[in-house]
CSV table of C-alpha atoms and ligand atoms in Angstrom, one decimal:
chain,number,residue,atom,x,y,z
A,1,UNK,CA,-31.3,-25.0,35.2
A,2,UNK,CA,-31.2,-28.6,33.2
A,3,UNK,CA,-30.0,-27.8,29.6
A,4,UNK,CA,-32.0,-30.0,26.6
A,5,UNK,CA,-30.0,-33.5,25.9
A,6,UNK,CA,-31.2,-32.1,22.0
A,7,UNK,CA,-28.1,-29.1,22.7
A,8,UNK,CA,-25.1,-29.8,20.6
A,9,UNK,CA,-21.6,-29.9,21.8
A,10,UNK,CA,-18.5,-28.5,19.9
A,11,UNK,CA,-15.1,-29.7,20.6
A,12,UNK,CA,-12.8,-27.8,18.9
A,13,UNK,CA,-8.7,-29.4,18.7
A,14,UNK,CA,-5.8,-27.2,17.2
A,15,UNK,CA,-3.6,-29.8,15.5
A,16,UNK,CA,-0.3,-29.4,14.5
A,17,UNK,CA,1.8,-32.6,12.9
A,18,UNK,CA,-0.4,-34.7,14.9
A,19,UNK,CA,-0.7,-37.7,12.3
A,20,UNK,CA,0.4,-40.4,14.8
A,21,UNK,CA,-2.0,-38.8,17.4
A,22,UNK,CA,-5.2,-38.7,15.5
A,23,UNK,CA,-6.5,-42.1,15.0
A,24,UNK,CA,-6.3,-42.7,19.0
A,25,UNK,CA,-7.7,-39.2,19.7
A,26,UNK,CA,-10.6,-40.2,17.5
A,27,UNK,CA,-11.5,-43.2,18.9
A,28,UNK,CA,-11.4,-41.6,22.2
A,29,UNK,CA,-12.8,-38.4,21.7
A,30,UNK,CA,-15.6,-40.0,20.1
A,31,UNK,CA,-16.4,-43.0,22.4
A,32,UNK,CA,-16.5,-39.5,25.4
A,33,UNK,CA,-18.8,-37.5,23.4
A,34,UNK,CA,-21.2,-40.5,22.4
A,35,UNK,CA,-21.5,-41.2,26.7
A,36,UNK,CA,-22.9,-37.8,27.2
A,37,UNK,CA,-26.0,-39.0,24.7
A,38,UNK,CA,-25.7,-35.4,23.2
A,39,UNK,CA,-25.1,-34.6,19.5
A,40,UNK,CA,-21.7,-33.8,18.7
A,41,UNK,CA,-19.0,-32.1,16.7
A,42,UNK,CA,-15.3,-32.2,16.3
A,43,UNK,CA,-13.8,-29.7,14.7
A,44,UNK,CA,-9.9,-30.5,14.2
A,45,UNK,CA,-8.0,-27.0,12.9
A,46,UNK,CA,-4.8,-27.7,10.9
A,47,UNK,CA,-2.1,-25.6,11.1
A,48,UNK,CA,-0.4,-26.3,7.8
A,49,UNK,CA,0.7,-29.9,8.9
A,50,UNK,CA,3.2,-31.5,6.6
A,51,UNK,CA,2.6,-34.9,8.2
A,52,UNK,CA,-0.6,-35.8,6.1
A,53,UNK,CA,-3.1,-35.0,9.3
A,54,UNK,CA,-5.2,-33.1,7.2
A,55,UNK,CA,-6.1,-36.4,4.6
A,56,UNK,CA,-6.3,-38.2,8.0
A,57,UNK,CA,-8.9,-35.6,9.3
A,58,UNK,CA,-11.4,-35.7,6.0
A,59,UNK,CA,-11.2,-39.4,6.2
A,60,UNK,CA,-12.4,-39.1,9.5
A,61,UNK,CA,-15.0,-37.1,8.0
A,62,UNK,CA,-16.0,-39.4,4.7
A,63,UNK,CA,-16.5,-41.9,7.8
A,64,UNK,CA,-18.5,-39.7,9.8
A,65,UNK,CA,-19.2,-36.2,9.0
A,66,UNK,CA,-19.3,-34.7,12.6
A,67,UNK,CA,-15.9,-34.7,12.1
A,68,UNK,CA,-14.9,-31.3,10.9
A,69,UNK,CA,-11.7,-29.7,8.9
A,70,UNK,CA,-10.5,-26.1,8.8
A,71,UNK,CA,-6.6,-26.1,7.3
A,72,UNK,CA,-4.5,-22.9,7.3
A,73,UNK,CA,-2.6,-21.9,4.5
A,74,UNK,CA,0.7,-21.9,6.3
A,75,UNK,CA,1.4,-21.9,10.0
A,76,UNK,CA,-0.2,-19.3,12.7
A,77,UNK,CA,0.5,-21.0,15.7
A,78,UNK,CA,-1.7,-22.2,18.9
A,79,UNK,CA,-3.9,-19.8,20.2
A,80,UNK,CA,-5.0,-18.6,16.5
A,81,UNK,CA,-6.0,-22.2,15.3
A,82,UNK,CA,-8.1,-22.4,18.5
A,83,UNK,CA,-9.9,-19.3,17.8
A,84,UNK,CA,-10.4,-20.0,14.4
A,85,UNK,CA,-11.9,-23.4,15.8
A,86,UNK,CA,-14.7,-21.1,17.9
A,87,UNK,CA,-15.3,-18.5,15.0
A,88,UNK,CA,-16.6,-22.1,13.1
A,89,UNK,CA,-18.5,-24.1,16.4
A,90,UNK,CA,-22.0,-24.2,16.0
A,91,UNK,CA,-22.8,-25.9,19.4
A,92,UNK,CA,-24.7,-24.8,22.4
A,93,UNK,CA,-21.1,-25.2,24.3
A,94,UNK,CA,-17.5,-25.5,23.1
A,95,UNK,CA,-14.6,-27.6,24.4
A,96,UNK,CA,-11.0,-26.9,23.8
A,97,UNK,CA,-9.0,-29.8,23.6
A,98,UNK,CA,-5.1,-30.6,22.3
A,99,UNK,CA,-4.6,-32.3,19.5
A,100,UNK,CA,-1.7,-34.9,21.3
A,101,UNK,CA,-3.6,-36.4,24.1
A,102,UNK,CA,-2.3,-34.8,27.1
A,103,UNK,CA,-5.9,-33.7,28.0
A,104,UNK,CA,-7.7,-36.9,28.4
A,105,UNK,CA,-11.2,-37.0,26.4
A,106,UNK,CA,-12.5,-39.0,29.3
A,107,UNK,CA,-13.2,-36.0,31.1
A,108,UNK,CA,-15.4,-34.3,28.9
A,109,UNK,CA,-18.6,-36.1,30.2
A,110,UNK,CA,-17.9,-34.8,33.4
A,111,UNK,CA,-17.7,-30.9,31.8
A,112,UNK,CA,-20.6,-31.7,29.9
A,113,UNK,CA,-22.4,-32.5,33.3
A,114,UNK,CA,-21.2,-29.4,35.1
A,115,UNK,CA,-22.5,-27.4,32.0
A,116,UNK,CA,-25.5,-29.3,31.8
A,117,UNK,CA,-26.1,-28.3,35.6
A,118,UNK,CA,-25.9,-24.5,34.8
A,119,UNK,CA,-22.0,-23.6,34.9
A,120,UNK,CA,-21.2,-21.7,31.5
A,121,UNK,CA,-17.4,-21.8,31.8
A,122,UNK,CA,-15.7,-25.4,32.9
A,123,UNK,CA,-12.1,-25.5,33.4
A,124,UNK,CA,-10.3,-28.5,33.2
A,125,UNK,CA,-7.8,-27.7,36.0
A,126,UNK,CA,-4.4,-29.6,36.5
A,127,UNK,CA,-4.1,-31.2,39.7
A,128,UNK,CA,-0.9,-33.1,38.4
A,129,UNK,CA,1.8,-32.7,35.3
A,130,UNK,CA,4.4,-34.6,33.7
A,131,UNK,CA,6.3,-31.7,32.4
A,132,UNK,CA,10.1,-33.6,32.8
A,133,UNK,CA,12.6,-31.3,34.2
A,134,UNK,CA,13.7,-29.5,31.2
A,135,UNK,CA,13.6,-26.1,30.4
A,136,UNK,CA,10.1,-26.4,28.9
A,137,UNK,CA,8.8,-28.2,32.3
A,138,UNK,CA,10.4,-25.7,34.9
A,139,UNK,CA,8.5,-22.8,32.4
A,140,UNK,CA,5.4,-24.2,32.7
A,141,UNK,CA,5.5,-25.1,36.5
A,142,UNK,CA,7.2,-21.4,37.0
A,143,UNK,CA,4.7,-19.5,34.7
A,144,UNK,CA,1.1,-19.8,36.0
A,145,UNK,CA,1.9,-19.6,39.1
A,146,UNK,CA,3.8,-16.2,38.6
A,147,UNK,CA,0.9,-15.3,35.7
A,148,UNK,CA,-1.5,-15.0,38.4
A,149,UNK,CA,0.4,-12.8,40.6
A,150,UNK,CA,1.2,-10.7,37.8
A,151,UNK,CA,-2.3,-9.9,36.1
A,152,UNK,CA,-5.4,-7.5,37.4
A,153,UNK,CA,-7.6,-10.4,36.9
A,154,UNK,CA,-9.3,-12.4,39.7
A,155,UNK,CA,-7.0,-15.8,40.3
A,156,UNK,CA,-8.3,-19.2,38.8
A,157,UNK,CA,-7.3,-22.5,39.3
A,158,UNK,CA,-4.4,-24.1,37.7
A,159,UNK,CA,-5.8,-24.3,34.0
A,160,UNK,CA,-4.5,-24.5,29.9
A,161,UNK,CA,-6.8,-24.3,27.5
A,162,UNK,CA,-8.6,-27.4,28.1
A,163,UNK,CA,-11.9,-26.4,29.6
A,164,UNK,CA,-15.8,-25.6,28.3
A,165,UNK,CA,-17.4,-22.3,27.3
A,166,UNK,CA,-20.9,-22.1,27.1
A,167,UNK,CA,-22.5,-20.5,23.9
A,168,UNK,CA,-23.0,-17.0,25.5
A,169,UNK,CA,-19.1,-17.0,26.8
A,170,UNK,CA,-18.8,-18.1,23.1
A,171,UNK,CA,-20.7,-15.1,21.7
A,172,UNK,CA,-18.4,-12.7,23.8
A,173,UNK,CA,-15.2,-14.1,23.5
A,174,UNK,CA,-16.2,-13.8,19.0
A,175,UNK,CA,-16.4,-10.2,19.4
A,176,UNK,CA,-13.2,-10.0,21.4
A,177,UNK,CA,-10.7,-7.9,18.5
A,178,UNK,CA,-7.4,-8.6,19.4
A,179,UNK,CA,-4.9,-10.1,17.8
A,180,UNK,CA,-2.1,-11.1,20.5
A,181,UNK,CA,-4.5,-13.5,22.0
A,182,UNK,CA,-4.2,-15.3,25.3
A,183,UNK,CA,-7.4,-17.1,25.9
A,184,UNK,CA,-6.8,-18.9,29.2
A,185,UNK,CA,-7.0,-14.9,30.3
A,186,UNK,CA,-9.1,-13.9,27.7
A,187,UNK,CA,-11.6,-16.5,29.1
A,188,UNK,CA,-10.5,-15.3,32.8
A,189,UNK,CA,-11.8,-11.8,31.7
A,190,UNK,CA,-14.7,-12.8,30.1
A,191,UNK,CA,-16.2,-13.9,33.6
A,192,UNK,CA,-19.5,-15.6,33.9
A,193,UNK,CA,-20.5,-18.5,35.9
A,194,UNK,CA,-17.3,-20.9,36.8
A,195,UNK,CA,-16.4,-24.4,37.9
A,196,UNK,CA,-13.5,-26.7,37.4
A,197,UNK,CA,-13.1,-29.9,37.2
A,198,UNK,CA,-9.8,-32.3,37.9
A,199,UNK,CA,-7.7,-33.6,36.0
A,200,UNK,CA,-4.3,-35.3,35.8
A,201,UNK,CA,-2.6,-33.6,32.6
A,202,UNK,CA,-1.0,-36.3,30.9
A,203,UNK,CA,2.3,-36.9,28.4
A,204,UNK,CA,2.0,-36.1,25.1
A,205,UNK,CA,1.3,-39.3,23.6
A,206,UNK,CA,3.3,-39.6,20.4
A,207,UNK,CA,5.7,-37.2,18.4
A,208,UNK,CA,7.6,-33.8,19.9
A,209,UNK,CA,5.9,-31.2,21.3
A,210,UNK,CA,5.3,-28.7,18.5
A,211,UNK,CA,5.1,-25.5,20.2
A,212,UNK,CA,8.8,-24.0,20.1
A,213,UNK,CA,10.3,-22.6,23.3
A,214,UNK,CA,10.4,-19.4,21.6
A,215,UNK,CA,6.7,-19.4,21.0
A,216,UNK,CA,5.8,-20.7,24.4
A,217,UNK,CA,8.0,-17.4,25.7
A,218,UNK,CA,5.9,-15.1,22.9
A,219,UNK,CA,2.8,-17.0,24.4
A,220,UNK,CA,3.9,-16.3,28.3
A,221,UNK,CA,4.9,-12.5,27.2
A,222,UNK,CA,1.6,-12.1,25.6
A,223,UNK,CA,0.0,-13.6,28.5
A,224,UNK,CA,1.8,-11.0,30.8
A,225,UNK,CA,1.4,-7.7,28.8
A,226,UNK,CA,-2.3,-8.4,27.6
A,227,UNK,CA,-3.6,-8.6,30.9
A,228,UNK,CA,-1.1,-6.5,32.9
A,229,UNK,CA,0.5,-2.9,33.3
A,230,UNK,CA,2.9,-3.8,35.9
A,231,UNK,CA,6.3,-4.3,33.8
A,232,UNK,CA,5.7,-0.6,32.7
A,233,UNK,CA,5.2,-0.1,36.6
A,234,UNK,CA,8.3,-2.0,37.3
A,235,UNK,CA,10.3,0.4,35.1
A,236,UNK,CA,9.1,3.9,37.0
A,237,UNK,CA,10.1,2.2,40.5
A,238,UNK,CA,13.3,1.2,39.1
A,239,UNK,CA,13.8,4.6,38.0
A,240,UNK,CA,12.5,5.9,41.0
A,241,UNK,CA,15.2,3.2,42.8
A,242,UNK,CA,18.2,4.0,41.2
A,243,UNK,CA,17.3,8.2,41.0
A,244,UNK,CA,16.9,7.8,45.3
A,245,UNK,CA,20.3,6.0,45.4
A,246,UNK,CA,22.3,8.4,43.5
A,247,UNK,CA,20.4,11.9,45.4
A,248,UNK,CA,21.7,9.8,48.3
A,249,UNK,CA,25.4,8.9,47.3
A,250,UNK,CA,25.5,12.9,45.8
A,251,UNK,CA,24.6,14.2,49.5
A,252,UNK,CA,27.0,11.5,50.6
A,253,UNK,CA,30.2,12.9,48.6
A,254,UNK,CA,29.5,16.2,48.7
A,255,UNK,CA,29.9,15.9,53.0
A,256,UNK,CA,32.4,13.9,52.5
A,257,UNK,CA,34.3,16.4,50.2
A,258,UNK,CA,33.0,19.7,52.3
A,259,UNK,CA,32.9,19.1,56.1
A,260,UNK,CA,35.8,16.1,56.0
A,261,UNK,CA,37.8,17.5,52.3
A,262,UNK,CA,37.9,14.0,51.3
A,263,UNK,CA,39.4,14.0,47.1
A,264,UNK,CA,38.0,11.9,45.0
A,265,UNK,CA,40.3,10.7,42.9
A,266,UNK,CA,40.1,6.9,42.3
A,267,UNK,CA,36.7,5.1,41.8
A,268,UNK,CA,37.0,3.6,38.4
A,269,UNK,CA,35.7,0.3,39.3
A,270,UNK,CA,32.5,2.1,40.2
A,271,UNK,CA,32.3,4.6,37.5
A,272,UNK,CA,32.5,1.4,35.4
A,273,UNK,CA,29.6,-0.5,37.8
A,274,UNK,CA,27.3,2.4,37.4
A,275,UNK,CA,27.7,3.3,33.8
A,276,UNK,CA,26.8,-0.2,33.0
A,277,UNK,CA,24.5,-0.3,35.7
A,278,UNK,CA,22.1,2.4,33.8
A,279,UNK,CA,22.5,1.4,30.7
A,280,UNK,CA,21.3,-2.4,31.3
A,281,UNK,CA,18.5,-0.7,33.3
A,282,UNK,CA,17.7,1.4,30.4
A,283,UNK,CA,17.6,-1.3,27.8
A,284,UNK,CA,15.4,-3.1,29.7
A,285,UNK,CA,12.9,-0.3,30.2
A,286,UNK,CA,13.3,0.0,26.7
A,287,UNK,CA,12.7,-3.3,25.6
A,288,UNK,CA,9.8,-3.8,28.5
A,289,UNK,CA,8.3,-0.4,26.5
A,290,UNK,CA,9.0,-2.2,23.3
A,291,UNK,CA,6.7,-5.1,24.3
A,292,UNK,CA,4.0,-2.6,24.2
A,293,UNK,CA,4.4,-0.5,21.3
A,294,UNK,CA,4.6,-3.9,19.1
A,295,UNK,CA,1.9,-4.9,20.1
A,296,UNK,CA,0.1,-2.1,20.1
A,297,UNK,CA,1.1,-2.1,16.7
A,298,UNK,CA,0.2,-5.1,15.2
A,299,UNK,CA,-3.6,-4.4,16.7
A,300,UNK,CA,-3.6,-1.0,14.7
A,301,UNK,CA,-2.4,-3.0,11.4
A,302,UNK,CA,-5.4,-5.4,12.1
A,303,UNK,CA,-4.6,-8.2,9.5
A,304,UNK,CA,-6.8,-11.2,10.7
A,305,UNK,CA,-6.1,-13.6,12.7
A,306,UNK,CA,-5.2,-16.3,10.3
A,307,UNK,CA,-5.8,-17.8,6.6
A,308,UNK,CA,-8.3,-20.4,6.1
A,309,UNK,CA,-7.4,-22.4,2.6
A,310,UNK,CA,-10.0,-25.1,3.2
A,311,UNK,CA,-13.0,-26.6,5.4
A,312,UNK,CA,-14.3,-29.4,4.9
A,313,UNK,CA,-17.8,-30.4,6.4
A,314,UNK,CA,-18.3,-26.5,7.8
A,315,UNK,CA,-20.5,-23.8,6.4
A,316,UNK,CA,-20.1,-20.4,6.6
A,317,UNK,CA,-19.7,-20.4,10.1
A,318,UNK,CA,-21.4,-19.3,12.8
A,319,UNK,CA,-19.9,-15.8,13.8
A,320,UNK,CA,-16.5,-16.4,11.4
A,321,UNK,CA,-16.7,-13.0,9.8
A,322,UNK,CA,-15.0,-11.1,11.7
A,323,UNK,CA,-11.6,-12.6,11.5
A,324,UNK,CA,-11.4,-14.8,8.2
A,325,UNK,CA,-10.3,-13.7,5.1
A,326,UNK,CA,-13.1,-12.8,3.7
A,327,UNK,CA,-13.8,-9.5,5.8
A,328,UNK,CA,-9.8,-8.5,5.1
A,329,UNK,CA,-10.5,-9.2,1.6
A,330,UNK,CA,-13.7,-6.9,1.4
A,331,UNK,CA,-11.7,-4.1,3.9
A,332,UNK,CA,-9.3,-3.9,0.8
A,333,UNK,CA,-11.8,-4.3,-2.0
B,401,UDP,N1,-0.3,-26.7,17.6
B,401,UDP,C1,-0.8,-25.9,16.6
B,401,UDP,N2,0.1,-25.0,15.9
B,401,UDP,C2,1.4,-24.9,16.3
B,401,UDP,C3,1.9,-25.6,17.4
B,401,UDP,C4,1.0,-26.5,18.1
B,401,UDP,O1,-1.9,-26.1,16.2
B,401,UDP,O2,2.0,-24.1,15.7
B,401,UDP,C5,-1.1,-27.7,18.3
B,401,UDP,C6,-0.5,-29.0,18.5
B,401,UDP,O3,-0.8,-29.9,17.5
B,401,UDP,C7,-1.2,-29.5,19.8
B,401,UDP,C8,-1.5,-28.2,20.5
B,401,UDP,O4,-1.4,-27.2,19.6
B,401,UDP,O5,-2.5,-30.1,19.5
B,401,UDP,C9,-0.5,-28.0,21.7
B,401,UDP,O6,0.8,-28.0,21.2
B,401,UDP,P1,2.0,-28.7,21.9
B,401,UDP,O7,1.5,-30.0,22.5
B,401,UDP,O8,3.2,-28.7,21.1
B,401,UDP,O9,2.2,-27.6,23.1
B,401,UDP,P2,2.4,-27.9,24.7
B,401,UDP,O10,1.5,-29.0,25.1
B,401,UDP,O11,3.9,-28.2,24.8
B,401,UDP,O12,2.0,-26.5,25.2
B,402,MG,MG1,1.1,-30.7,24.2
């Protein structure tokens, strides 16, 4: 099936202190969307920058009005700026795309084309990275490749957020309810017809990365405990473990004591071993348990997603209700 060159394409970026970023990501952005001779938009989400991207992003706008604002009224992080992005995309596909250039616009024609062929999810997937050798780097390296052991989801390639979702993934992924949201899985879960395409993901081009370490481990938690059981699995084997070797050792001293009248007398060093043993087992159960409850907590409190203060160049939104403001607002009304 050939899709209409009159079907619109979204891009959506989340943008965080990206000021310096911006006026390259534009001209880049832009120069990619206007090759696939398709009409566009960009929405950029702001995440309560401080460094003035949001007067950037409506002068983008007064210049050219595809170019679309949402701001936050304080910080929410990653994942809920892109979702606010796709509550707010009117187009017959949507692109997620960072805001700092290390997923090079230049390969959104080639989604486009894969979409335009038939495919209604297009990843972008990372052949190479240029993570550095720092904490951050060895975590991403380590975490998708252990992500996709971990979760009861069929295995994808190697793949952010950077990819293509065709209107009807769109529509699905908007009724999706939860609130700890990973949406490379999220996506994965969702299904439908799938293709990748290459790419090499690049540096970030200016400025610090903006996601902290701490987040980026919430983000790899959520990742694991949204879309898996098995840490609560790990904790009944280890029970199961450490239960078989002590009926063992008990069989073991009480033949030793019996049949050879072996005392017991010394053995502080293991008392000592074991007590501590069990109790840093039990802590982590208890803290792997913990993971859940909390967040099966903050899904029962259901606040929404994030707080939109301001759009500029954006209606009402295409399916926006259920997580903006103005659906907590009416809850409580
Ligand atoms: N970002 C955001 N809110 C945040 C942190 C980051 O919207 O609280 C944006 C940021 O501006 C960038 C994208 O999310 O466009 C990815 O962030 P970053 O490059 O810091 O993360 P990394 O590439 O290290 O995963
Ligand atoms: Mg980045």
């Amino acid at each position: 099936m050939m899709r209409s060159m009159r079907e619109h394409v979204s891009v959506v970026v989340p943008v965080y202190n990206e000021a310096e970023n911006l006026p390259e990501l534009r001209r880049r952005l832009a120069a990619a969307l206007d090759s696939t001779g398709r009409p566009w938009e960009v929405i950029f989400v702001n995440d309560a920058s401080t460094d003035g991207s949001a007067a950037i992003v409506r002068d983008f706008h007064r210049e050219d009005g595809r170019f679309k604002l949402i701001s936050f009224s304080r910080n929410f992080g990653h994942q809920p700026a892109i979702t606010a992005g796709i509550h707010q995309a009117t187009g017959a596909c949507v692109i997620l795309l960072d805001g700092d250039l290390q997923d090079p616009p230049e390969v959104v024609p080639a989604m486009v084309e894969k979409w335009a062929e038939g495919y209604q999810v297009v990843l972008g997937e990372r052949i190479s990275r240029v993570d550095g050798a720092g904490a951050r780097g060895i975590g991403f390296r380590l975490f998708y490749p252990f992500m996709r052991r971990l979760v009861d989801l069929p295995t994808g390639p190697d793949a952010g957020i950077f990819g293509l979702m065709d209107r009807a993934v769109i529509d699905q992924f908007n009724r999706l309810p939860e609130r700890n949201r990973f949406i490379p899985g999220l996506r994965t879960w969702l299904g439908f017809k799938r293709t990748s395409v290459p790419y090499a993901r690049q540096a970030r081009a200016g400025g610090q990365p903006k996601q902290t370490l701490g987040r980026l481990i919430k983000y790899a938690l959520d990742g694991m405990i949204s879309f898996s059981y098995k840490p609560l699995r790990w904790v009944t084997y280890m029970g199961f473990a450490v239960s078989g070797v002590t009926f063992l050792l008990a069989v073991y001293y009480f033949i030793t004591f019996f049949a050879f009248h072996k005392k017991w007398g010394e053995g502080f060093t293991t008392i000592i071993i074991c007590v501590l043993f069990l109790g840093g087992i039990q802590m982590i159960s208890i803290g792997i348990l913990g993971e859940y409850v909390a967040r099966i907590y903050e899904e029962v409190k259901q606040r929404p997603l994030y707080v939109v203060e301001e759009t500029v160049g954006l209606g009402t939104g295409r399916s926006g209700g259920k997580d903006s403001e103005e659906l907590s607002l009416s809850r409580l009304a």
